[in-house]
mmCIF file with all atom_site columns, C-alpha atoms in Angstrom:
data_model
loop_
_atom_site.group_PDB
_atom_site.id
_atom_site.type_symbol
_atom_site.label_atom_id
_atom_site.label_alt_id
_atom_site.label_comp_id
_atom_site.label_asym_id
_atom_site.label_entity_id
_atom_site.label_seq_id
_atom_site.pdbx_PDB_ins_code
_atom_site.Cartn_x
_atom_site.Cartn_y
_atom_site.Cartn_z
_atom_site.occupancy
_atom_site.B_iso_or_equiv
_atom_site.pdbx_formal_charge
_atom_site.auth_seq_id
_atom_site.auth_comp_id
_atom_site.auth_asym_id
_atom_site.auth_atom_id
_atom_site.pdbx_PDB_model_num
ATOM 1   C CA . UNK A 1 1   ? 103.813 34.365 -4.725  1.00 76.00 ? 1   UNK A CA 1
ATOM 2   C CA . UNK A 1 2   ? 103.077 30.452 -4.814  1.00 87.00 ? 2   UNK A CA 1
ATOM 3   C CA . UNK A 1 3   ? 100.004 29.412 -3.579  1.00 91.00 ? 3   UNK A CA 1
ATOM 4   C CA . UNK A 1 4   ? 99.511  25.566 -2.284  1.00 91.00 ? 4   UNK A CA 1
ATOM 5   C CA . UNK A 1 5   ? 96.281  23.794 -2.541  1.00 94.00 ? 5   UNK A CA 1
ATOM 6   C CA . UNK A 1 6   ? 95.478  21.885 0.587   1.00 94.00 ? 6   UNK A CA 1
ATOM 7   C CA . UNK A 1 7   ? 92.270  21.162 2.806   1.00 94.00 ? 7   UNK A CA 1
ATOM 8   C CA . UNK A 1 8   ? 90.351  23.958 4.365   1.00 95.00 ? 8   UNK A CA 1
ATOM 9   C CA . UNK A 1 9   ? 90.690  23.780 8.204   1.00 93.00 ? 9   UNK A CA 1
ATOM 10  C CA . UNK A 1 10  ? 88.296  26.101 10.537  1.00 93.00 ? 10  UNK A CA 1
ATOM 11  C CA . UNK A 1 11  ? 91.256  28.246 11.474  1.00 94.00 ? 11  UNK A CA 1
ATOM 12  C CA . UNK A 1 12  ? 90.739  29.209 7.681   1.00 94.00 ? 12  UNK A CA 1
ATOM 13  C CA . UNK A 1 13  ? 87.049  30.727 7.954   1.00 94.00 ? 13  UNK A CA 1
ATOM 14  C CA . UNK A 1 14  ? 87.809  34.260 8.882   1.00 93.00 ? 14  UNK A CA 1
ATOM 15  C CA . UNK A 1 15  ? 89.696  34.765 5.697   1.00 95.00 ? 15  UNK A CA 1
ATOM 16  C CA . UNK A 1 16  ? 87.502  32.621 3.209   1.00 94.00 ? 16  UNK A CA 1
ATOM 17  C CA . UNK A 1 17  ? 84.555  34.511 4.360   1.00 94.00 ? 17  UNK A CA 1
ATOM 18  C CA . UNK A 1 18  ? 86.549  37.971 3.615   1.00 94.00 ? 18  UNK A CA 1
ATOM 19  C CA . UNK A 1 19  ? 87.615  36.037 0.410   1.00 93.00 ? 19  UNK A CA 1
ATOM 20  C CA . UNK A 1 20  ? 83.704  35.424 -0.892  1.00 94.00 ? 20  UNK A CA 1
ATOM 21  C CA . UNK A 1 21  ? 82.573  38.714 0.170   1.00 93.00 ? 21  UNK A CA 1
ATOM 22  C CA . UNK A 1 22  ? 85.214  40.493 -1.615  1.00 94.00 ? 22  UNK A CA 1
ATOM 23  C CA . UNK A 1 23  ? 84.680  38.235 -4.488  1.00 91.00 ? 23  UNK A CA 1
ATOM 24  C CA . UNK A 1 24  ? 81.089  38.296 -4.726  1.00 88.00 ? 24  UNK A CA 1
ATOM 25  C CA . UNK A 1 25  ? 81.288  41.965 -4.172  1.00 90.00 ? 25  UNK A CA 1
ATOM 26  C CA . UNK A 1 26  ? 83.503  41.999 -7.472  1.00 90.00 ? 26  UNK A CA 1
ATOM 27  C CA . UNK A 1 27  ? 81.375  40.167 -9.608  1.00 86.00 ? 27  UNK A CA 1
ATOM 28  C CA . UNK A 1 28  ? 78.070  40.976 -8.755  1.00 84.00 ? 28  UNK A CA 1
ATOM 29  C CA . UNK A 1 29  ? 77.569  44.627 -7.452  1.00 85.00 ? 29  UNK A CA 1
ATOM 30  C CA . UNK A 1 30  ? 77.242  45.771 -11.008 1.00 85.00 ? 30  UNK A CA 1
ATOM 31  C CA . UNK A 1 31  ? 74.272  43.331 -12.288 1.00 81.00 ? 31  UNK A CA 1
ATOM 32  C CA . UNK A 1 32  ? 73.002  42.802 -8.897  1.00 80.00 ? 32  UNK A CA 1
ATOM 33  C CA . UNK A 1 33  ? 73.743  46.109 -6.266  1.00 86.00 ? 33  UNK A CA 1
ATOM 34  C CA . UNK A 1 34  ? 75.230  46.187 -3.541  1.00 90.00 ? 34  UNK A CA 1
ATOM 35  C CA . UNK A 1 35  ? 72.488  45.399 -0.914  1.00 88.00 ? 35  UNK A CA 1
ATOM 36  C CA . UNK A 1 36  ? 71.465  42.328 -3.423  1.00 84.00 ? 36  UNK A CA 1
ATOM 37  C CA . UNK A 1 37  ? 75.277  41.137 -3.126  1.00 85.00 ? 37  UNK A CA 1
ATOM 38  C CA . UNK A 1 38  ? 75.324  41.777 1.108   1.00 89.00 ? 38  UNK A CA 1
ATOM 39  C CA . UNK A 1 39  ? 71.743  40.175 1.187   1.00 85.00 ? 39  UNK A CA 1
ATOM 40  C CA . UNK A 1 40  ? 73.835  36.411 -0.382  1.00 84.00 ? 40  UNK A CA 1
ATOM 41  C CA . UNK A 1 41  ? 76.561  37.384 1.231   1.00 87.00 ? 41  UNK A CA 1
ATOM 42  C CA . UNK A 1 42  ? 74.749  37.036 4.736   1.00 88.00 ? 42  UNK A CA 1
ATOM 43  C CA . UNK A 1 43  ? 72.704  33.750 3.797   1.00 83.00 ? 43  UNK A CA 1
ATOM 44  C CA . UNK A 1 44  ? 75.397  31.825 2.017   1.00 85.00 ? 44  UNK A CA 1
ATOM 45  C CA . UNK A 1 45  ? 78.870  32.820 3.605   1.00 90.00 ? 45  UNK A CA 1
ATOM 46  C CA . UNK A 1 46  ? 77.888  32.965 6.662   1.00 90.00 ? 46  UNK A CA 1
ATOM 47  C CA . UNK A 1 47  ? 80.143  31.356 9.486   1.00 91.00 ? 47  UNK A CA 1
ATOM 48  C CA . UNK A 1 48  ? 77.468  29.157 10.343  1.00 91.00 ? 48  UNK A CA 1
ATOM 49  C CA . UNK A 1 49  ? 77.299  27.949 6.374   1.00 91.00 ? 49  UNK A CA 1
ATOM 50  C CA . UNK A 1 50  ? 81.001  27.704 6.145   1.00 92.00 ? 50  UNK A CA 1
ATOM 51  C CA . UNK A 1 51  ? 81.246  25.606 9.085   1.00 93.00 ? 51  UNK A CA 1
ATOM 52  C CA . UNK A 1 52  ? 78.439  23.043 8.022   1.00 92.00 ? 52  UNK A CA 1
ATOM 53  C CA . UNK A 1 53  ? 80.495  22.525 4.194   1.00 92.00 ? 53  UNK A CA 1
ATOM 54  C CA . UNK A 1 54  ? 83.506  22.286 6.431   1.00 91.00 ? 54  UNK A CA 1
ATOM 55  C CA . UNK A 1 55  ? 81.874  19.643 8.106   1.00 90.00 ? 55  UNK A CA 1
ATOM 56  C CA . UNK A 1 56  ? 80.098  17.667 5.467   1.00 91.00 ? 56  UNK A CA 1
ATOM 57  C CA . UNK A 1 57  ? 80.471  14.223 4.526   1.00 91.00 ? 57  UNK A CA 1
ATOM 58  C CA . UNK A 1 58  ? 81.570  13.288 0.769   1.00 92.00 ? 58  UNK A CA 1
ATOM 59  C CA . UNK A 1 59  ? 82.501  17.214 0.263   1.00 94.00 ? 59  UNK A CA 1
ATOM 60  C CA . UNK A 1 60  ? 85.535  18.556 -0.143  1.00 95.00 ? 60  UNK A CA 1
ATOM 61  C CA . UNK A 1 61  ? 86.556  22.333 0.861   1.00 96.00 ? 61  UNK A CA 1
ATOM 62  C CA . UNK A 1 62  ? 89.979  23.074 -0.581  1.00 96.00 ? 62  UNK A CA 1
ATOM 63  C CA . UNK A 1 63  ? 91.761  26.638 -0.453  1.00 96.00 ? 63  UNK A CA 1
ATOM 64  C CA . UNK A 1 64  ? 94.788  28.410 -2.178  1.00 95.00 ? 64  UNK A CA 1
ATOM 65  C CA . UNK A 1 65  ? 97.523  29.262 0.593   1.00 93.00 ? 65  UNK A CA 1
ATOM 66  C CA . UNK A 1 66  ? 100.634 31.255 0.397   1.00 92.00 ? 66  UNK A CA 1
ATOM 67  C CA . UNK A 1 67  ? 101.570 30.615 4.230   1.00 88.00 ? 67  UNK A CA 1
ATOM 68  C CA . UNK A 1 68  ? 100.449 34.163 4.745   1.00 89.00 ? 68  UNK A CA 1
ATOM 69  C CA . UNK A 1 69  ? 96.701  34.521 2.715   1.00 91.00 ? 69  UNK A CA 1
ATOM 70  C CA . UNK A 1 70  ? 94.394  32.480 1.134   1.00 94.00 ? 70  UNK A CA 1
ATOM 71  C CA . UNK A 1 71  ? 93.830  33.561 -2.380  1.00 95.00 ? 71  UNK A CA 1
ATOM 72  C CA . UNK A 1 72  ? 91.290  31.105 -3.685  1.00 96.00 ? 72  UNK A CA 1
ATOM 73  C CA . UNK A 1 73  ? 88.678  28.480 -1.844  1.00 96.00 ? 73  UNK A CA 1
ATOM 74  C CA . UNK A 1 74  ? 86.691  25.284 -3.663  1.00 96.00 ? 74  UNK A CA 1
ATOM 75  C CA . UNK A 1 75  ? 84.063  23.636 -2.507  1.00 96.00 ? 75  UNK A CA 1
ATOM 76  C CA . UNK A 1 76  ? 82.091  20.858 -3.761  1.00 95.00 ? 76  UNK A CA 1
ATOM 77  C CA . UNK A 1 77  ? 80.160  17.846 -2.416  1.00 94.00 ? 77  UNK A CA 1
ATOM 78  C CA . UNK A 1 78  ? 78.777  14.768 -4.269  1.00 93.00 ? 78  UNK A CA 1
ATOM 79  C CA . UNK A 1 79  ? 75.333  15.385 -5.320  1.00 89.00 ? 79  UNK A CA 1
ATOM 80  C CA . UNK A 1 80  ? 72.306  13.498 -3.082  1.00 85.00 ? 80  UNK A CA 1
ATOM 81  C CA . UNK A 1 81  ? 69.918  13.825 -5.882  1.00 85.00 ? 81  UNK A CA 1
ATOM 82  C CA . UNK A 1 82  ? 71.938  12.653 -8.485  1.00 85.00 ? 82  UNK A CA 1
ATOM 83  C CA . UNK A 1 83  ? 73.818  9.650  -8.709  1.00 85.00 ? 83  UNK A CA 1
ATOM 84  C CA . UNK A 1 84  ? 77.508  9.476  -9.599  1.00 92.00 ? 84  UNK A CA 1
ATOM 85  C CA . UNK A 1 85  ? 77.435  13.332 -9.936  1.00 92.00 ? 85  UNK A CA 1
ATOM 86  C CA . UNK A 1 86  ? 79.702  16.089 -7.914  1.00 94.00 ? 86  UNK A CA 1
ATOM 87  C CA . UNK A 1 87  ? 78.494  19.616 -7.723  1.00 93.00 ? 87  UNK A CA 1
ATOM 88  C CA . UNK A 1 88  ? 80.698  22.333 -7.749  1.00 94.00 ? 88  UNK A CA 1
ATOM 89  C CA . UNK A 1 89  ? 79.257  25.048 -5.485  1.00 92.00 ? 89  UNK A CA 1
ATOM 90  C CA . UNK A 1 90  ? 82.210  27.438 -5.204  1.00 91.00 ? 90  UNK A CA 1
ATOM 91  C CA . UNK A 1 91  ? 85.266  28.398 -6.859  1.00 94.00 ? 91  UNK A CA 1
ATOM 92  C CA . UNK A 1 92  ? 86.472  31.844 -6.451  1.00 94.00 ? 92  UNK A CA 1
ATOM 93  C CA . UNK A 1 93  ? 90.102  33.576 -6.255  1.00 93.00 ? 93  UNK A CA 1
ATOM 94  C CA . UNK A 1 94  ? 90.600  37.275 -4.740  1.00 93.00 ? 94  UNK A CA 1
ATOM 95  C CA . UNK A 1 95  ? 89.872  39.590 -7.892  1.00 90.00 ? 95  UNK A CA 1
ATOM 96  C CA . UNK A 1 96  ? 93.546  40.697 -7.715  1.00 91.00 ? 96  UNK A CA 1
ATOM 97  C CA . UNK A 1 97  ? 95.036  37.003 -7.925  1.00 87.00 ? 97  UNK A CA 1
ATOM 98  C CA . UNK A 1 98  ? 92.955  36.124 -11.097 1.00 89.00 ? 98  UNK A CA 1
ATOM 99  C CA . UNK A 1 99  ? 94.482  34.743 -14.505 1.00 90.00 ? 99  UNK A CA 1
ATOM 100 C CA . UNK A 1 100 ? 97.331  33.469 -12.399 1.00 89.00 ? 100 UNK A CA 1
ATOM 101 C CA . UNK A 1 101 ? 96.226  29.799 -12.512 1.00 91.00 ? 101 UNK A CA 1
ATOM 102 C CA . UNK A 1 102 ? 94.871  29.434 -8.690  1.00 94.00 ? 102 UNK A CA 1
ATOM 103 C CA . UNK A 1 103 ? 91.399  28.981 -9.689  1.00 92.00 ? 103 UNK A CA 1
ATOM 104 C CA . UNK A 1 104 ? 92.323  26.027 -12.364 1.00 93.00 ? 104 UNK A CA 1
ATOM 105 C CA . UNK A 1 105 ? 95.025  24.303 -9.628  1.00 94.00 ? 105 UNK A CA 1
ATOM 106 C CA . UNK A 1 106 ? 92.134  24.482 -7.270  1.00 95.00 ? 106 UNK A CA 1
ATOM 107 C CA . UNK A 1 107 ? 89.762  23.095 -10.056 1.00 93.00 ? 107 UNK A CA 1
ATOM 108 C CA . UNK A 1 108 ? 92.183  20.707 -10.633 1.00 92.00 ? 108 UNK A CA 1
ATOM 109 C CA . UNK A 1 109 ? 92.209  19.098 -6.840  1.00 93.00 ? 109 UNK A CA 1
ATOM 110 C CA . UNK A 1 110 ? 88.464  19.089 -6.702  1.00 93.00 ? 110 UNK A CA 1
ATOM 111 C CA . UNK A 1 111 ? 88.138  17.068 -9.726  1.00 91.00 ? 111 UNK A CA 1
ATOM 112 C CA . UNK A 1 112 ? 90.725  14.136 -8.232  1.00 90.00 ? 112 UNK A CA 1
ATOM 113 C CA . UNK A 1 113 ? 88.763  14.043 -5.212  1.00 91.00 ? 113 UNK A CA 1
ATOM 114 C CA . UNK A 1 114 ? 85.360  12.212 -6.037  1.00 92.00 ? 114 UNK A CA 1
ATOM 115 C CA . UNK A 1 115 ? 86.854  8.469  -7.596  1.00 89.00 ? 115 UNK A CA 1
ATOM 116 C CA . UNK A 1 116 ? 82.916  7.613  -7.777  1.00 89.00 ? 116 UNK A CA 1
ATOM 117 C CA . UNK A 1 117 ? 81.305  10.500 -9.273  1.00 92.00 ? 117 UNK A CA 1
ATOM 118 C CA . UNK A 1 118 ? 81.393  10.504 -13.285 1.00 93.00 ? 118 UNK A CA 1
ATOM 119 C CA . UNK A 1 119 ? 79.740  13.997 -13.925 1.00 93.00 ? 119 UNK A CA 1
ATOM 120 C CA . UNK A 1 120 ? 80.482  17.912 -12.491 1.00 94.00 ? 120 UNK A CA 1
ATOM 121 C CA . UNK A 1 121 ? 77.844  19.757 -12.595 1.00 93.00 ? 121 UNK A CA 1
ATOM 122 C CA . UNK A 1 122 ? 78.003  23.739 -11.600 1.00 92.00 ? 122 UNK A CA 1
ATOM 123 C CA . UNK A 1 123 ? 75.635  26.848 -12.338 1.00 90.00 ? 123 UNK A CA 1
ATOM 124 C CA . UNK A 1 124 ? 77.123  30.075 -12.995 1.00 88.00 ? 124 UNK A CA 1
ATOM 125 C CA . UNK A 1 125 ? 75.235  33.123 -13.266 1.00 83.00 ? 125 UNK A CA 1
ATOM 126 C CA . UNK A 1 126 ? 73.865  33.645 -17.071 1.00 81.00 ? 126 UNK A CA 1
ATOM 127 C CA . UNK A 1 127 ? 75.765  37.565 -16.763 1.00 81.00 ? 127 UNK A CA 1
ATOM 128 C CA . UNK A 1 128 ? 78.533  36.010 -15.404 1.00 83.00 ? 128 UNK A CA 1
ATOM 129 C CA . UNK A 1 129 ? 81.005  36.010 -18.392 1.00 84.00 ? 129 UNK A CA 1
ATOM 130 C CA . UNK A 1 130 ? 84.216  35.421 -17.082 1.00 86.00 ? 130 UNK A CA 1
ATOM 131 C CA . UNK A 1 131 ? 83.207  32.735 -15.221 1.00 87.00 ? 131 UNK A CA 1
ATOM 132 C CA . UNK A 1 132 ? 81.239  31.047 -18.517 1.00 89.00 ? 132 UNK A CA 1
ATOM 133 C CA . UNK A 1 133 ? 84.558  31.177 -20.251 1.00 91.00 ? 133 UNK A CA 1
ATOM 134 C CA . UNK A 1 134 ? 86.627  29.770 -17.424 1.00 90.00 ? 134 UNK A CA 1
ATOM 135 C CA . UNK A 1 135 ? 84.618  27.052 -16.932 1.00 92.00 ? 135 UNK A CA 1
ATOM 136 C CA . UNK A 1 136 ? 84.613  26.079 -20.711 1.00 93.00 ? 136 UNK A CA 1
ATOM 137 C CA . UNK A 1 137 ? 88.235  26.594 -21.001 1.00 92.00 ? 137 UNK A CA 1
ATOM 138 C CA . UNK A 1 138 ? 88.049  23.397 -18.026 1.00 90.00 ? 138 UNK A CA 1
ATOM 139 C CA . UNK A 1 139 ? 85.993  21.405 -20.194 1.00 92.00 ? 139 UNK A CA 1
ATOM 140 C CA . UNK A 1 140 ? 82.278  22.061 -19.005 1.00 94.00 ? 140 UNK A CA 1
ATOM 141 C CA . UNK A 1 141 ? 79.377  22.198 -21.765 1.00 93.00 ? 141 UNK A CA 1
ATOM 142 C CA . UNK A 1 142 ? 76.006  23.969 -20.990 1.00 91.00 ? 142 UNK A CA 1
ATOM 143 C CA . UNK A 1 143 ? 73.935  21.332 -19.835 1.00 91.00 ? 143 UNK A CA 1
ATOM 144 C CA . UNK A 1 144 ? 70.238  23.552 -19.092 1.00 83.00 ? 144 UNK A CA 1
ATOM 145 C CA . UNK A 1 145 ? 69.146  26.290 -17.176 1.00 83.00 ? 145 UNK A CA 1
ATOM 146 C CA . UNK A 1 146 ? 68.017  27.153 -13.700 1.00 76.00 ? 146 UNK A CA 1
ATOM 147 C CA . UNK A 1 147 ? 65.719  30.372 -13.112 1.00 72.00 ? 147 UNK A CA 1
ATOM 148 C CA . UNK A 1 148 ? 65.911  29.770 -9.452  1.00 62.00 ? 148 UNK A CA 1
ATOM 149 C CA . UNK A 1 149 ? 62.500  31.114 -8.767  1.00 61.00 ? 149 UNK A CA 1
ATOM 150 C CA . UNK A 1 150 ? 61.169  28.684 -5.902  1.00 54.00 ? 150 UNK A CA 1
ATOM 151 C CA . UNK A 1 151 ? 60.243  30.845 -2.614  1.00 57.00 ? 151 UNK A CA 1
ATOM 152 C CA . UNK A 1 152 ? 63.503  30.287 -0.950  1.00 64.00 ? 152 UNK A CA 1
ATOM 153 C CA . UNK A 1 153 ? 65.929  30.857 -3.711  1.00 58.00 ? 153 UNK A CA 1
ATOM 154 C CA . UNK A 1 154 ? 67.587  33.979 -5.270  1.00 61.00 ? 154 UNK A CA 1
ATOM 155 C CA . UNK A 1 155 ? 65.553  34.541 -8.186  1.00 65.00 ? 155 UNK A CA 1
ATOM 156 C CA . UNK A 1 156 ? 68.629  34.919 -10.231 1.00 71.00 ? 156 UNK A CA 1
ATOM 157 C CA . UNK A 1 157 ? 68.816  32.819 -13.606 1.00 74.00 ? 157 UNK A CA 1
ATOM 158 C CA . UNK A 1 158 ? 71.551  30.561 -13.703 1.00 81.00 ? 158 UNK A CA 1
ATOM 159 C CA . UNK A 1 159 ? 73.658  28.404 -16.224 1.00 85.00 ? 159 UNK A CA 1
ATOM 160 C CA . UNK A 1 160 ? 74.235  24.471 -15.626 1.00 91.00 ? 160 UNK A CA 1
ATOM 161 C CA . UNK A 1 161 ? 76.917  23.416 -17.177 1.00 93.00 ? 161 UNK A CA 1
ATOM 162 C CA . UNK A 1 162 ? 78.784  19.685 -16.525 1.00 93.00 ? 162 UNK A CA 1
ATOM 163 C CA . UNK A 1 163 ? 81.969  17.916 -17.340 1.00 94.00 ? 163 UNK A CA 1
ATOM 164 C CA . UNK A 1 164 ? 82.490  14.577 -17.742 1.00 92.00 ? 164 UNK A CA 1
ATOM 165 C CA . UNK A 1 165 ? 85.063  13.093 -15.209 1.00 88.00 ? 165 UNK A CA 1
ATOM 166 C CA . UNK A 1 166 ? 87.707  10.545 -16.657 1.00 77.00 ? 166 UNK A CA 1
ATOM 167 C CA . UNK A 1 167 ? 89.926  8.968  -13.818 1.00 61.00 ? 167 UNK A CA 1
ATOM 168 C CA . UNK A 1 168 ? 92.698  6.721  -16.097 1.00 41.00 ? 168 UNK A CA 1
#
């Protein structure tokens, strides 16, 4: 199957909400359990959340289509803290589509669509392996760490990593 990368639309929710839950599901459950993952799950993918990055200026919310599924979303916004600088908050393809290039293509998109920002700067989970390696295969270098332990965050330790962006 060939999967197009084009602009999230809200008719797209429903299935890039089933998307992150099955994802996060994947990757998580095992470090994290199950009512850790559905706990995230209900704060971060909810439709409410999705809607607002839909709807965000200087963001961009890209997903992998076949004309029948989506098998990967991408979302990331230019940074209000930091100048010049796009975050990366998600990038995630259906556990059964990965290693078949939709998560780069996606990658891909999202880094053509900031001309102003010179840095990308993600966290990924310190545990999460697969997703350290992908991201250095891209080009990202470990920048610092995050412990996320302020009252209204996960309390999960996280990686920063960035990637300098070269438009030519």
């Amino acid at each position: 199957m060939v999967y197009f990368v084009r602009t999230a639309s809200e008719r797209d929710l429903e299935k890039v909400r089933a998307l992150l839950v099955e994802s996060f599901h994947a990757a998580y459950d095992a470090s994290h359990g199950v009512a850790k993952v559905n706990e995230l799950v209900a704060h971060l993918f909810s439709p409410a959340a999705l809607k607002a990055r839909l709807a965000k200026k200087n963001a961009e919310f890209l997903v992998a289509d076949d004309g029948r599924d989506i098998g990967g979303v991408g979302y990331a916004a230019m940074s209000s803290e930091m100048t010049k600088t796009v975050t990366l908050h998600l990038l995630y393809v259906k556990p059964d589509l990965q290693r078949q290039g939709i998560g780069r293509d996606i990658f891909a998109e999202l880094e053509t669509c900031f001309p102003d920002a010179e840095i990308m700067r993600l966290e990924v989970e310190v545990h999460n392996q697969e997703a350290v390696h992908f991201y250095e295969r891209l080009g990202f270098v470990e920048a610092g760490r995050n412990e996320n332990n302020s009252p209204d965050q996960s309390g999960i330790p996280t990686l920063v990593f960035e990637k300098a962006l070269e438009f030519h």
